[in-house]
Coordinates of C-alpha atoms and ligand atoms in Angstrom, one line a residue:
Chain A
M1326 CA 0.0 0.0 0.0
T1327 CA 1.3 3.5 -0.8
I1328 CA 1.1 6.1 1.8
V1329 CA -0.9 9.0 0.3
W1330 CA -0.8 11.2 3.4
N1331 CA 2.5 11.7 5.3
P1332 CA 2.9 14.8 7.5
Y1333 CA 6.7 14.2 7.6
E1334 CA 7.2 13.9 3.9
P1335 CA 10.2 15.9 2.9
I1336 CA 9.5 18.4 0.1
T1337 CA 12.1 19.8 -2.2
P1338 CA 12.4 23.7 -2.3
R1339 CA 11.6 23.4 -6.0
A1340 CA 8.4 21.6 -5.4
R1341 CA 7.4 24.0 -2.7
R1342 CA 8.0 27.0 -4.9
T1343 CA 6.1 25.5 -7.8
L1344 CA 3.0 24.6 -5.7
G1345 CA 3.1 28.1 -4.1
A1346 CA 3.4 29.9 -7.4
A1347 CA 0.6 27.7 -8.9
S1348 CA -1.9 28.6 -6.2
V1349 CA -1.1 32.3 -6.5
L1350 CA -1.5 32.0 -10.2
V1351 CA -4.9 30.3 -9.9
V1352 CA -6.2 33.2 -7.7
L1353 CA -4.8 35.7 -10.3
V1354 CA -6.5 33.9 -13.2
A1355 CA -9.8 33.6 -11.3
W1356 CA -9.5 37.3 -10.5
A1357 CA -8.8 38.2 -14.1
I1358 CA -11.7 36.1 -15.3
V1359 CA -14.2 37.6 -12.8
S1360 CA -13.2 41.1 -13.7
A1361 CA -13.1 40.4 -17.5
L1362 CA -16.6 39.0 -17.4
S1363 CA -17.7 42.1 -15.4
L1364 CA -19.2 39.8 -12.7
V1365 CA -18.4 42.4 -10.2
A1366 CA -18.6 46.2 -10.8
K1367 CA -15.3 47.7 -11.8
A1368 CA -15.6 50.3 -9.1
K1369 CA -15.5 47.4 -6.6
L1370 CA -13.0 45.1 -8.1
P1371 CA -10.5 46.4 -10.6
S1372 CA -8.8 44.0 -13.0
P1373 CA -5.2 42.8 -12.4
V1374 CA -4.1 44.9 -15.3
D1375 CA -5.8 48.0 -13.8
V1376 CA -3.9 47.4 -10.6
L1377 CA -0.6 46.9 -12.5
S1378 CA -1.0 50.1 -14.4
A1379 CA -2.0 52.0 -11.2
F1380 CA 1.2 50.5 -9.6
L1381 CA 3.3 51.9 -12.5
R1382 CA 1.6 55.3 -12.4
L1383 CA 2.2 55.5 -8.6
A1384 CA 5.7 54.2 -8.9
W1385 CA 6.6 57.0 -11.3
D1386 CA 4.5 60.0 -12.2
A1387 CA 6.2 61.5 -15.2
Q1388 CA 4.2 64.8 -15.2
Q1389 CA 5.1 65.6 -11.7
G1390 CA 8.5 63.9 -11.9
E1391 CA 7.9 62.1 -8.6
S1392 CA 7.2 58.7 -7.2
L1393 CA 4.2 58.9 -4.8
L1394 CA 4.7 55.2 -4.0
F1395 CA 8.3 55.5 -3.1
T1396 CA 7.7 58.6 -0.8
A1397 CA 4.8 56.8 0.9
T1398 CA 6.9 53.7 1.5
I1399 CA 9.7 55.7 3.0
W1400 CA 7.4 57.3 5.5
S1401 CA 5.8 54.0 6.5
V1402 CA 9.1 52.2 6.8
A1403 CA 10.5 55.0 8.9
R1404 CA 7.5 54.8 11.3
V1405 CA 7.8 51.0 11.6
A1406 CA 11.6 51.3 12.1
A1407 CA 11.3 53.9 14.8
A1408 CA 8.5 52.1 16.7
G1409 CA 10.5 48.7 16.1
L1410 CA 13.6 50.2 17.7
L1411 CA 11.5 51.3 20.7
V1412 CA 9.8 48.0 21.0
V1413 CA 13.1 46.2 21.1
V1414 CA 14.9 48.6 23.4
I1415 CA 12.0 48.8 25.9
G1416 CA 10.2 45.5 25.4
V1417 CA 13.1 43.0 25.4
P1418 CA 14.7 44.2 28.8
L1419 CA 11.2 44.3 30.3
G1420 CA 10.4 40.7 29.1
V1421 CA 13.8 39.5 30.3
L1422 CA 13.2 41.0 33.8
M1423 CA 9.8 39.3 33.9
G1424 CA 11.2 36.0 32.7
A1425 CA 14.1 36.1 35.2
S1426 CA 12.1 37.0 38.2
P1427 CA 8.8 35.5 39.3
R1428 CA 8.2 38.4 41.6
I1429 CA 8.7 41.0 38.8
N1430 CA 6.5 38.8 36.6
A1431 CA 3.8 38.7 39.2
A1432 CA 3.8 42.4 39.6
L1433 CA 3.9 43.4 35.9
S1434 CA 1.9 40.6 34.1
P1435 CA -1.5 42.0 35.1
L1436 CA -0.4 45.2 33.4
V1437 CA 0.9 43.5 30.3
D1438 CA -0.9 40.2 29.6
P1439 CA -4.5 41.5 29.4
F1440 CA -3.5 43.9 26.6
R1441 CA -2.7 41.1 24.2
S1442 CA -6.5 40.8 23.7
A1443 CA -7.3 44.5 24.1
P1444 CA -8.8 46.2 21.2
I1445 CA -5.7 48.2 20.4
V1446 CA -7.4 50.0 17.5
A1447 CA -10.0 51.3 19.9
V1448 CA -7.1 52.9 21.9
L1449 CA -6.3 55.1 19.0
P1450 CA -8.8 57.9 19.7
I1451 CA -7.4 58.0 23.3
L1452 CA -3.8 58.3 22.0
V1453 CA -5.0 61.1 19.6
M1454 CA -6.6 62.9 22.6
W1455 CA -3.4 62.6 24.7
L1456 CA -0.6 62.9 22.1
G1457 CA -2.3 64.8 19.3
I1458 CA -2.2 63.8 15.6
G1459 CA 1.5 64.0 14.9
E1460 CA 4.4 61.4 14.6
G1461 CA 4.4 60.8 18.4
M1462 CA 1.0 59.4 18.3
K1463 CA 1.6 57.2 15.3
V1464 CA 4.8 55.7 16.6
T1465 CA 3.3 55.3 20.1
F1466 CA 0.3 53.5 18.6
L1467 CA 2.6 51.1 16.6
F1468 CA 4.7 50.6 19.7
L1469 CA 1.8 49.7 22.0
G1470 CA 0.3 47.4 19.3
A1471 CA 3.5 45.4 19.1
V1472 CA 5.0 45.6 22.6
V1473 CA 2.0 43.8 24.2
Y1474 CA 2.9 40.7 22.0
L1475 CA 6.6 41.0 22.5
V1476 CA 6.9 41.3 26.2
P1477 CA 5.0 38.1 27.1
M1478 CA 6.8 36.2 24.4
V1479 CA 10.2 37.3 25.6
R1480 CA 9.1 36.4 29.2
D1481 CA 8.0 32.9 28.0
A1482 CA 11.3 32.4 26.1
L1483 CA 13.3 32.8 29.4
Q1484 CA 10.9 30.6 31.3
A1485 CA 11.2 27.8 28.8
V1486 CA 14.9 27.4 29.4
P1487 CA 15.4 24.3 31.6
S1488 CA 16.4 25.1 35.1
T1489 CA 19.5 22.8 34.9
Y1490 CA 21.4 25.6 33.2
W1491 CA 20.6 28.0 36.0
I1492 CA 21.4 25.5 38.7
G1493 CA 24.7 24.5 36.9
A1494 CA 25.8 28.2 36.7
H1495 CA 24.8 28.9 40.3
D1496 CA 26.8 25.9 41.5
L1497 CA 29.9 27.2 39.6
G1498 CA 29.6 30.3 41.7
A1499 CA 27.6 32.6 39.4
T1500 CA 25.8 35.5 41.0
P1501 CA 22.0 35.4 40.2
W1502 CA 22.5 38.0 37.5
E1503 CA 25.5 36.2 36.1
A1504 CA 23.4 33.0 36.0
V1505 CA 20.7 34.7 33.9
R1506 CA 23.1 36.6 31.8
H1507 CA 25.4 33.6 31.0
A1508 CA 23.2 30.5 31.3
V1509 CA 19.6 31.5 30.7
L1510 CA 19.6 34.5 28.3
P1511 CA 21.9 33.0 25.6
I1512 CA 19.7 29.8 25.4
A1513 CA 16.5 32.0 25.1
M1514 CA 17.9 34.1 22.4
P1515 CA 16.5 32.3 19.4
R1516 CA 13.0 32.6 20.9
I1517 CA 13.5 36.2 21.7
A1518 CA 14.4 36.7 18.1
D1519 CA 11.2 35.0 17.1
A1520 CA 9.3 37.4 19.4
I1521 CA 10.9 40.4 17.8
I1522 CA 10.1 39.0 14.3
V1523 CA 6.4 38.6 15.3
A1524 CA 6.3 42.1 17.0
I1525 CA 7.7 43.8 13.9
S1526 CA 5.3 41.8 11.6
V1527 CA 2.3 42.9 13.7
M1528 CA 3.3 46.5 13.1
W1529 CA 2.8 46.1 9.4
T1530 CA -0.8 45.2 10.0
Y1531 CA -1.3 48.3 12.2
I1532 CA 0.5 50.8 10.1
T1533 CA -2.5 51.7 7.9
V1534 CA -4.6 52.3 11.0
A1535 CA -1.9 54.6 12.4
E1536 CA -1.7 56.5 9.1
Y1537 CA -5.5 57.0 8.7
V1538 CA -5.5 59.7 11.3
N1539 CA -4.4 63.0 9.9
A1540 CA -3.4 61.2 6.7
Q1541 CA -0.7 63.2 5.2
E1542 CA 2.0 60.7 4.2
G1543 CA 2.6 57.0 4.1
L1544 CA 1.0 53.9 2.6
G1545 CA -2.0 54.2 4.9
Q1546 CA -2.6 57.8 3.6
L1547 CA -2.2 56.6 0.0
I1548 CA -4.9 53.9 0.5
Q1549 CA -7.2 56.3 2.5
N1550 CA -6.9 58.9 -0.2
A1551 CA -7.4 56.5 -3.1
R1552 CA -10.6 55.3 -1.3
R1553 CA -11.9 58.8 -1.0
F1554 CA -11.6 59.1 -4.8
S1555 CA -13.0 55.6 -5.4
A1556 CA -9.7 54.6 -7.0
M1557 CA -9.9 50.9 -6.1
D1558 CA -6.9 50.0 -8.2
Q1559 CA -4.7 52.3 -6.1
V1560 CA -6.2 50.8 -2.9
F1561 CA -5.1 47.3 -4.1
V1562 CA -1.6 48.7 -4.9
G1563 CA -1.2 50.0 -1.4
I1564 CA -2.3 46.8 0.1
F1565 CA 0.0 44.7 -2.0
V1566 CA 3.0 46.9 -1.3
I1567 CA 2.3 46.6 2.4
I1568 CA 2.2 42.8 2.1
A1569 CA 5.4 42.8 0.1
L1570 CA 7.2 45.0 2.7
A1571 CA 5.9 42.7 5.5
L1572 CA 7.3 39.6 3.7
V1573 CA 10.7 41.3 3.0
T1574 CA 10.9 42.3 6.6
Y1575 CA 10.0 38.8 7.8
G1576 CA 12.4 37.1 5.3
T1577 CA 15.3 39.4 6.2
M1578 CA 14.8 39.0 9.9
T1579 CA 14.4 35.2 9.7
A1580 CA 17.6 34.9 7.7
M1581 CA 19.4 37.1 10.3
K1582 CA 18.1 34.9 13.1
K1583 CA 19.4 31.8 11.3
R1584 CA 22.9 33.4 10.9
L1585 CA 23.1 34.7 14.5
F1586 CA 21.8 31.5 16.2
P1587 CA 22.9 28.6 14.0
W1588 CA 22.9 26.1 16.9
E1589 CA 20.2 23.8 18.2
L1590 CA 19.2 22.7 21.6
T1591 CA 20.5 19.2 22.6
Chain B
M146 CA 53.8 25.7 43.2
S147 CA 54.7 26.3 46.9
S148 CA 55.6 23.3 48.9
T149 CA 54.1 24.7 52.1
I150 CA 50.6 25.4 50.9
P151 CA 49.0 22.4 49.2
P152 CA 47.7 23.6 45.8
S153 CA 44.0 23.2 45.2
G154 CA 43.2 19.8 43.8
S155 CA 46.3 18.1 45.3
G156 CA 43.7 16.6 47.6
E157 CA 45.7 16.7 50.8
L158 CA 43.3 18.7 52.9
V159 CA 39.7 17.8 52.5
S160 CA 36.8 17.0 54.8
L161 CA 33.1 16.7 54.1
E162 CA 30.7 15.6 56.9
L163 CA 27.0 15.0 57.0
R164 CA 25.6 15.1 60.6
N165 CA 22.1 13.7 61.3
I166 CA 20.7 14.7 58.0
V167 CA 16.9 14.4 57.7
Q168 CA 15.0 15.5 54.6
E169 CA 11.2 15.6 54.2
Y170 CA 9.4 16.8 51.2
P171 CA 5.8 17.8 50.8
M172 CA 3.7 14.9 49.6
P173 CA 2.9 15.2 45.9
A174 CA -0.6 16.4 45.3
G175 CA -3.1 13.5 45.3
E176 CA -1.0 11.0 47.3
S177 CA -1.5 12.6 50.6
A178 CA -5.2 11.7 50.7
G179 CA -6.0 9.2 53.5
S180 CA -2.5 9.3 55.0
K181 CA -1.9 11.1 58.3
S182 CA 1.0 13.2 57.2
D183 CA 1.3 15.5 54.2
R184 CA 5.1 15.2 54.3
I185 CA 7.2 12.4 53.1
R186 CA 10.6 11.5 54.7
V187 CA 13.2 10.9 51.9
V188 CA 16.4 10.9 54.0
D189 CA 16.4 9.6 57.6
D190 CA 19.2 10.5 60.0
V191 CA 22.2 10.1 57.7
S192 CA 25.6 10.8 59.3
V193 CA 28.8 10.1 57.4
K194 CA 32.2 11.7 57.2
F195 CA 34.7 11.7 54.3
D196 CA 38.1 13.0 55.3
R197 CA 40.6 12.1 52.6
P198 CA 40.8 12.1 48.8
G199 CA 39.2 9.1 47.1
I200 CA 36.2 8.0 45.2
V201 CA 33.2 7.4 47.4
M202 CA 30.2 5.7 45.7
L203 CA 26.8 6.5 47.0
L204 CA 24.7 3.5 45.8
G205 CA 21.0 3.1 46.2
P206 CA 17.8 2.4 44.3
S207 CA 16.5 5.1 42.1
G208 CA 14.3 7.5 43.9
C209 CA 15.8 6.8 47.4
G210 CA 17.2 10.3 48.0
K211 CA 20.7 10.1 46.5
S212 CA 20.4 13.4 44.5
T213 CA 18.8 15.0 47.5
L214 CA 21.9 14.2 49.6
L215 CA 24.4 15.2 46.9
R216 CA 22.7 18.5 46.3
M217 CA 22.9 19.2 50.0
M218 CA 26.6 18.6 49.9
G219 CA 26.9 21.0 47.0
G220 CA 24.8 23.6 48.6
V221 CA 22.3 23.5 45.8
R222 CA 18.9 24.1 47.4
P223 CA 15.6 23.3 45.6
M224 CA 13.2 26.2 45.7
G225 CA 10.6 26.4 48.3
V226 CA 11.8 23.4 50.5
K227 CA 13.9 23.8 53.6
T228 CA 17.0 21.7 52.9
P229 CA 18.0 19.8 54.9
T230 CA 14.9 19.6 57.1
S231 CA 17.3 19.0 60.0
G232 CA 21.0 18.2 60.4
E233 CA 24.1 19.9 59.2
V234 CA 26.7 19.8 56.3
F235 CA 30.3 20.6 57.3
I236 CA 33.0 21.3 54.7
D237 CA 36.6 21.5 56.3
G238 CA 34.8 21.5 59.7
V239 CA 32.8 24.6 58.8
L240 CA 29.0 24.6 58.6
S241 CA 28.1 24.9 55.0
T242 CA 24.8 26.3 53.7
E243 CA 25.6 27.8 50.3
A244 CA 27.4 26.8 47.1
H245 CA 31.1 26.4 48.0
D246 CA 34.0 27.4 45.8
D247 CA 35.9 24.2 46.3
V248 CA 32.9 22.0 45.6
V249 CA 31.7 21.5 42.0
M250 CA 28.9 19.3 40.7
V251 CA 28.5 17.2 37.5
F252 CA 24.9 16.2 36.6
Q253 CA 23.5 13.5 34.4
R254 CA 22.0 16.4 32.4
Y255 CA 25.2 18.0 31.5
A256 CA 23.8 21.5 30.9
N257 CA 26.4 22.4 28.2
R258 CA 25.6 25.8 26.5
P259 CA 24.3 24.7 23.1
D260 CA 25.6 27.9 21.5
L261 CA 29.2 27.4 22.7
S262 CA 32.0 25.2 21.3
A263 CA 33.3 22.4 23.6
R264 CA 36.3 24.6 24.4
D265 CA 34.1 27.6 25.4
N266 CA 31.9 25.4 27.4
I267 CA 35.0 24.1 29.3
A268 CA 36.1 27.7 29.8
F269 CA 32.6 28.8 30.9
P270 CA 33.4 29.2 34.6
F271 CA 36.0 31.8 33.8
R272 CA 33.2 34.1 32.5
L273 CA 32.1 34.5 36.1
K274 CA 33.5 37.1 38.4
L275 CA 34.4 34.6 41.1
W276 CA 36.8 32.6 38.9
R277 CA 38.1 35.6 36.9
R278 CA 39.2 36.9 40.3
K279 CA 40.8 33.7 41.4
V280 CA 42.5 32.6 38.2
S281 CA 44.4 34.8 35.8
R282 CA 43.5 34.9 32.1
E283 CA 46.7 33.1 31.0
D284 CA 46.4 30.4 33.7
A285 CA 42.8 29.8 32.7
K286 CA 43.7 29.3 29.1
A287 CA 46.5 27.0 29.9
R288 CA 44.2 25.0 32.2
V289 CA 41.5 24.7 29.5
D290 CA 44.0 23.7 26.8
A291 CA 45.4 21.0 29.1
M292 CA 42.0 19.8 30.2
I293 CA 40.8 19.5 26.5
E294 CA 43.6 17.0 26.0
S295 CA 43.1 15.2 29.3
V296 CA 39.5 14.4 28.5
G297 CA 40.4 13.5 24.9
L298 CA 38.5 16.2 23.1
G299 CA 41.5 17.6 21.2
A300 CA 39.9 16.9 17.8
H301 CA 36.5 18.1 18.8
A302 CA 37.2 21.3 20.7
D303 CA 35.5 23.6 18.2
L304 CA 32.3 21.6 17.9
R305 CA 29.0 22.5 19.6
P306 CA 27.1 20.2 21.9
A307 CA 24.6 19.2 19.2
Q308 CA 27.6 18.0 17.1
L309 CA 28.9 15.9 20.0
S310 CA 27.9 12.5 21.2
G311 CA 26.4 12.0 24.7
G312 CA 29.8 10.7 26.0
Q313 CA 31.6 13.6 24.5
N314 CA 29.2 16.1 26.0
Q315 CA 29.7 14.5 29.4
R316 CA 33.5 14.8 28.8
V317 CA 32.9 18.5 28.3
A318 CA 30.9 18.7 31.6
L319 CA 33.6 16.8 33.5
A320 CA 36.3 19.0 32.1
R321 CA 34.4 22.1 33.0
A322 CA 34.3 20.9 36.5
L323 CA 37.9 19.8 36.7
V324 CA 39.5 23.1 35.2
L325 CA 38.5 24.6 38.6
R326 CA 40.6 22.0 40.4
P327 CA 37.9 21.5 43.0
R328 CA 38.8 19.7 46.2
I329 CA 35.4 18.1 46.2
L330 CA 33.7 16.8 43.1
L331 CA 30.1 15.7 43.3
M332 CA 28.8 13.6 40.5
D333 CA 25.1 12.7 40.1
E334 CA 24.7 9.6 37.9
P335 CA 26.9 11.3 35.4
F336 CA 27.1 8.3 33.1
G337 CA 23.6 7.0 33.7
A338 CA 22.3 8.1 30.4
L339 CA 25.1 6.6 28.3
D340 CA 25.2 3.3 26.6
A341 CA 27.2 0.5 28.2
Q342 CA 30.3 0.8 26.2
T343 CA 30.5 4.6 26.5
R344 CA 29.8 4.3 30.2
E345 CA 32.9 2.0 30.6
E346 CA 35.1 4.4 28.6
M347 CA 33.9 7.2 30.9
Q348 CA 34.6 5.2 34.0
R349 CA 38.1 4.5 32.7
L350 CA 38.6 8.3 31.9
L351 CA 37.4 9.2 35.4
S352 CA 39.9 6.9 37.1
D353 CA 42.7 8.2 34.9
L354 CA 41.7 11.9 35.7
Y355 CA 41.5 11.0 39.3
R356 CA 45.0 9.7 39.2
S357 CA 46.4 12.9 37.8
Q358 CA 44.3 15.2 39.9
P359 CA 43.2 13.5 43.1
C360 CA 40.4 15.0 45.1
L361 CA 37.4 13.8 47.0
I362 CA 34.8 12.5 44.5
V363 CA 31.3 11.6 45.8
F364 CA 29.7 9.7 43.0
V365 CA 26.0 8.8 43.0
T366 CA 24.9 5.7 41.1
H367 CA 22.2 3.1 41.2
D368 CA 24.5 0.7 39.2
V369 CA 26.1 -1.9 41.5
T370 CA 28.9 -2.7 38.9
E371 CA 29.8 0.9 38.6
A372 CA 30.1 1.2 42.3
L373 CA 32.4 -1.8 42.4
V374 CA 34.5 -0.7 39.4
L375 CA 35.1 2.9 40.7
G376 CA 34.8 3.1 44.4
D377 CA 37.4 3.3 47.1
R378 CA 34.6 3.3 49.4
V379 CA 31.0 2.2 48.8
I380 CA 28.1 3.5 50.8
V381 CA 24.9 1.6 50.3
L382 CA 21.6 3.5 50.9
S383 CA 18.4 1.7 51.7
G384 CA 15.2 2.5 49.8
Q385 CA 12.9 5.3 51.0
P386 CA 13.6 6.7 53.4
A387 CA 17.3 6.6 52.7
R388 CA 19.5 5.3 55.6
I389 CA 23.0 4.1 55.4
A390 CA 22.6 0.3 55.1
D391 CA 26.3 -0.6 54.4
D392 CA 29.6 1.1 54.2
F393 CA 32.8 -0.6 53.1
E394 CA 36.1 0.0 51.4
I395 CA 37.7 -1.6 48.3
S396 CA 41.5 -1.6 48.2
E397 CA 41.9 -3.0 44.7
P398 CA 43.8 -0.4 42.6
R399 CA 42.1 1.1 39.5
P400 CA 41.7 0.3 36.6
R401 CA 40.1 -2.9 37.9
S402 CA 40.6 -5.7 35.6
S403 CA 37.7 -7.8 34.3
A404 CA 39.4 -10.7 36.0
W405 CA 39.0 -8.9 39.4
Q406 CA 35.4 -8.0 38.5
R407 CA 34.7 -11.8 38.0
S408 CA 36.6 -12.9 41.0
S409 CA 34.8 -14.6 43.9
E410 CA 35.7 -11.7 46.2
T411 CA 33.9 -9.3 43.9
Q412 CA 31.0 -11.6 43.5
A413 CA 30.7 -11.8 47.2
L414 CA 30.6 -7.9 47.4
E415 CA 27.9 -7.8 44.8
E416 CA 25.9 -10.5 46.7
R417 CA 26.4 -8.5 49.9
I418 CA 25.1 -5.3 48.3
L419 CA 22.0 -6.9 46.7
A420 CA 21.2 -8.7 50.0
T421 CA 21.5 -5.4 51.9
L422 CA 19.2 -3.7 49.5
H423 CA 16.6 -6.4 49.5
G424 CA 16.8 -6.9 53.3
A425 CA 16.3 -3.2 53.8
G426 CA 13.0 -3.4 51.9
G427 CA 14.6 -1.8 48.9
S428 CA 12.1 -3.4 46.4
R429 CA 10.5 0.0 46.0
G430 CA 13.3 1.1 43.7
Q431 CA 15.6 -0.6 41.2
V432 CA 19.3 -1.1 41.2
R433 CA 21.1 -2.2 38.1
V434 CA 23.9 -4.7 37.7
T435 CA 25.8 -4.5 34.4
V436 CA 28.2 -7.2 33.3
Ligands
ADP2086 N1 12.1 19.3 45.3 C1 11.4 18.2 45.7 N2 10.2 18.3 46.1 C2 9.4 17.3 46.4 N3 9.9 16.0 46.3 C3 11.1 15.8 45.9 C4 12.0 16.9 45.5 N4 13.2 16.4 45.1 C5 13.0 15.0 45.2 N5 11.8 14.7 45.7 C6 11.4 13.3 45.9 O1 12.3 12.7 46.9 C7 12.6 11.4 46.5 C8 14.0 11.2 46.3 O2 14.5 12.0 45.2 P1 16.0 12.0 44.7 O3 16.9 12.5 45.7 O4 16.0 12.7 43.4 O5 16.3 10.4 44.5 P2 17.4 9.7 43.6 O6 18.5 10.7 43.2 O7 18.0 8.6 44.6 O8 16.8 9.0 42.5 C9 11.8 11.1 45.3 O9 10.6 10.4 45.6 C10 11.4 12.5 44.7 O10 10.2 12.4 44.1
MG2087 MG1 18.9 11.3 41.2

């Protein structure tokens, strides 16, 4: 009997790429057919070709001699980068402290954990009230949206390290901080890196929300603006560019993680 | 080396004493129902003194409280339980309640850092303030280099734990302990997870290392053969609660030949140990006899 279903079946990178490309292609073709047959109004669903030409127009506007898309992308990337830096600089040490000390964890987790399921988008009006509509509000919003995921994940990364490492270091005369620094933290690093990757990825899903308010620059503004003028093709361009940026960020950070932590747990 | 002050690890001055040690643990949830006490006595009034270098084997069925006793000697306290419940541990005649600089432990789970090479794992203690203060950078490097050779890892020094076998990982753990030249080395079933052939290699390695760097080794095992192959002194613990059921010395020099292992004298010792364990109601746990 041949095994038709094997969850552990190895798959070649080539087969994986082919299957992935095929399913994307199927969706594109279906999309093209639906819009070619005018099954859905053009104002609701632009054709793939419309979206492509909108992309080209946004990428380079010959009359004005500028690239709206490039400018918008730079703004969005800069906001994500600024908030990402804050998340790492503040969130990682906080998570490490919570993971290393049950007391600090007990004290802080009621302030952190519930916000993982808080409607962060609903917090936006409050932030606007407190911080205004400028960059501070936008970066703070992205920061809050991501840090509530990051801190618990970093904490869990430390708590997942078997206590034998801590005990061993302690027996060799390590101070509590040295035991954390030299025996627990290094082993938690790959999972901390995963936490950072998740947190930054989450920011790409929040970026448009942050940029809807006082929309002046950025991909969120581009989408908002296009919607106001019912330019659905441009809305699609904005969404695809954000997805592409998120994928590039994820791919780059995952590759960096693999290079920095090439070892496996025994 | 000065001739008046014995260097660490020369094993001339050493004393480790347990006095009336009792250990009780809270009963695991569920098991206390219907019994009158919610505490379970694991070690019951153990007093013993080791006052010279040598390999002392602590032999007993698994679960009888060997690790509990060894951790106490090393000053490693489990969280949330008073250890020992009563009794005292003395090192060099001084009451000991904390991890001691001259006492180093080797566990069955060797706890090698997965991200560091064998060499860096062996040099690990020198990342700590305590050992940086005690040992100069050059001395540390020289010790690590020499130790890598002594444990036979010369060709593997740059590999990480995942690239090493279980036996090689345990060599790393042993080397990391011995670079500190401890006067007391505590080993908790260090070879228990290894296959029979690797275990024998490691036993041979340990007796070689002991010869070049004698100290007091307290070695926990539930393997009767291991106790007879390695021990200068064998202490047999009864099953729960652990009490000292037998305590004898073996004068045969190491390495102990297979002829000696098969001799009637050795067979008699083995019989004696098994009889002690069974007589002491030790059927609760298991000991192992490897041939
Ligand atoms: N920290 C602890 N809390 C509660 N019970 C424990 C603890 N450590 C060990 N025990 C119990 O004490 C007994 C002896 O354990 P241990 O010293 O590890 O035995 P051994 O090393 O001889 O196998 C076991 O029944 C074990 O479940
Ligand atoms: Mg044990």
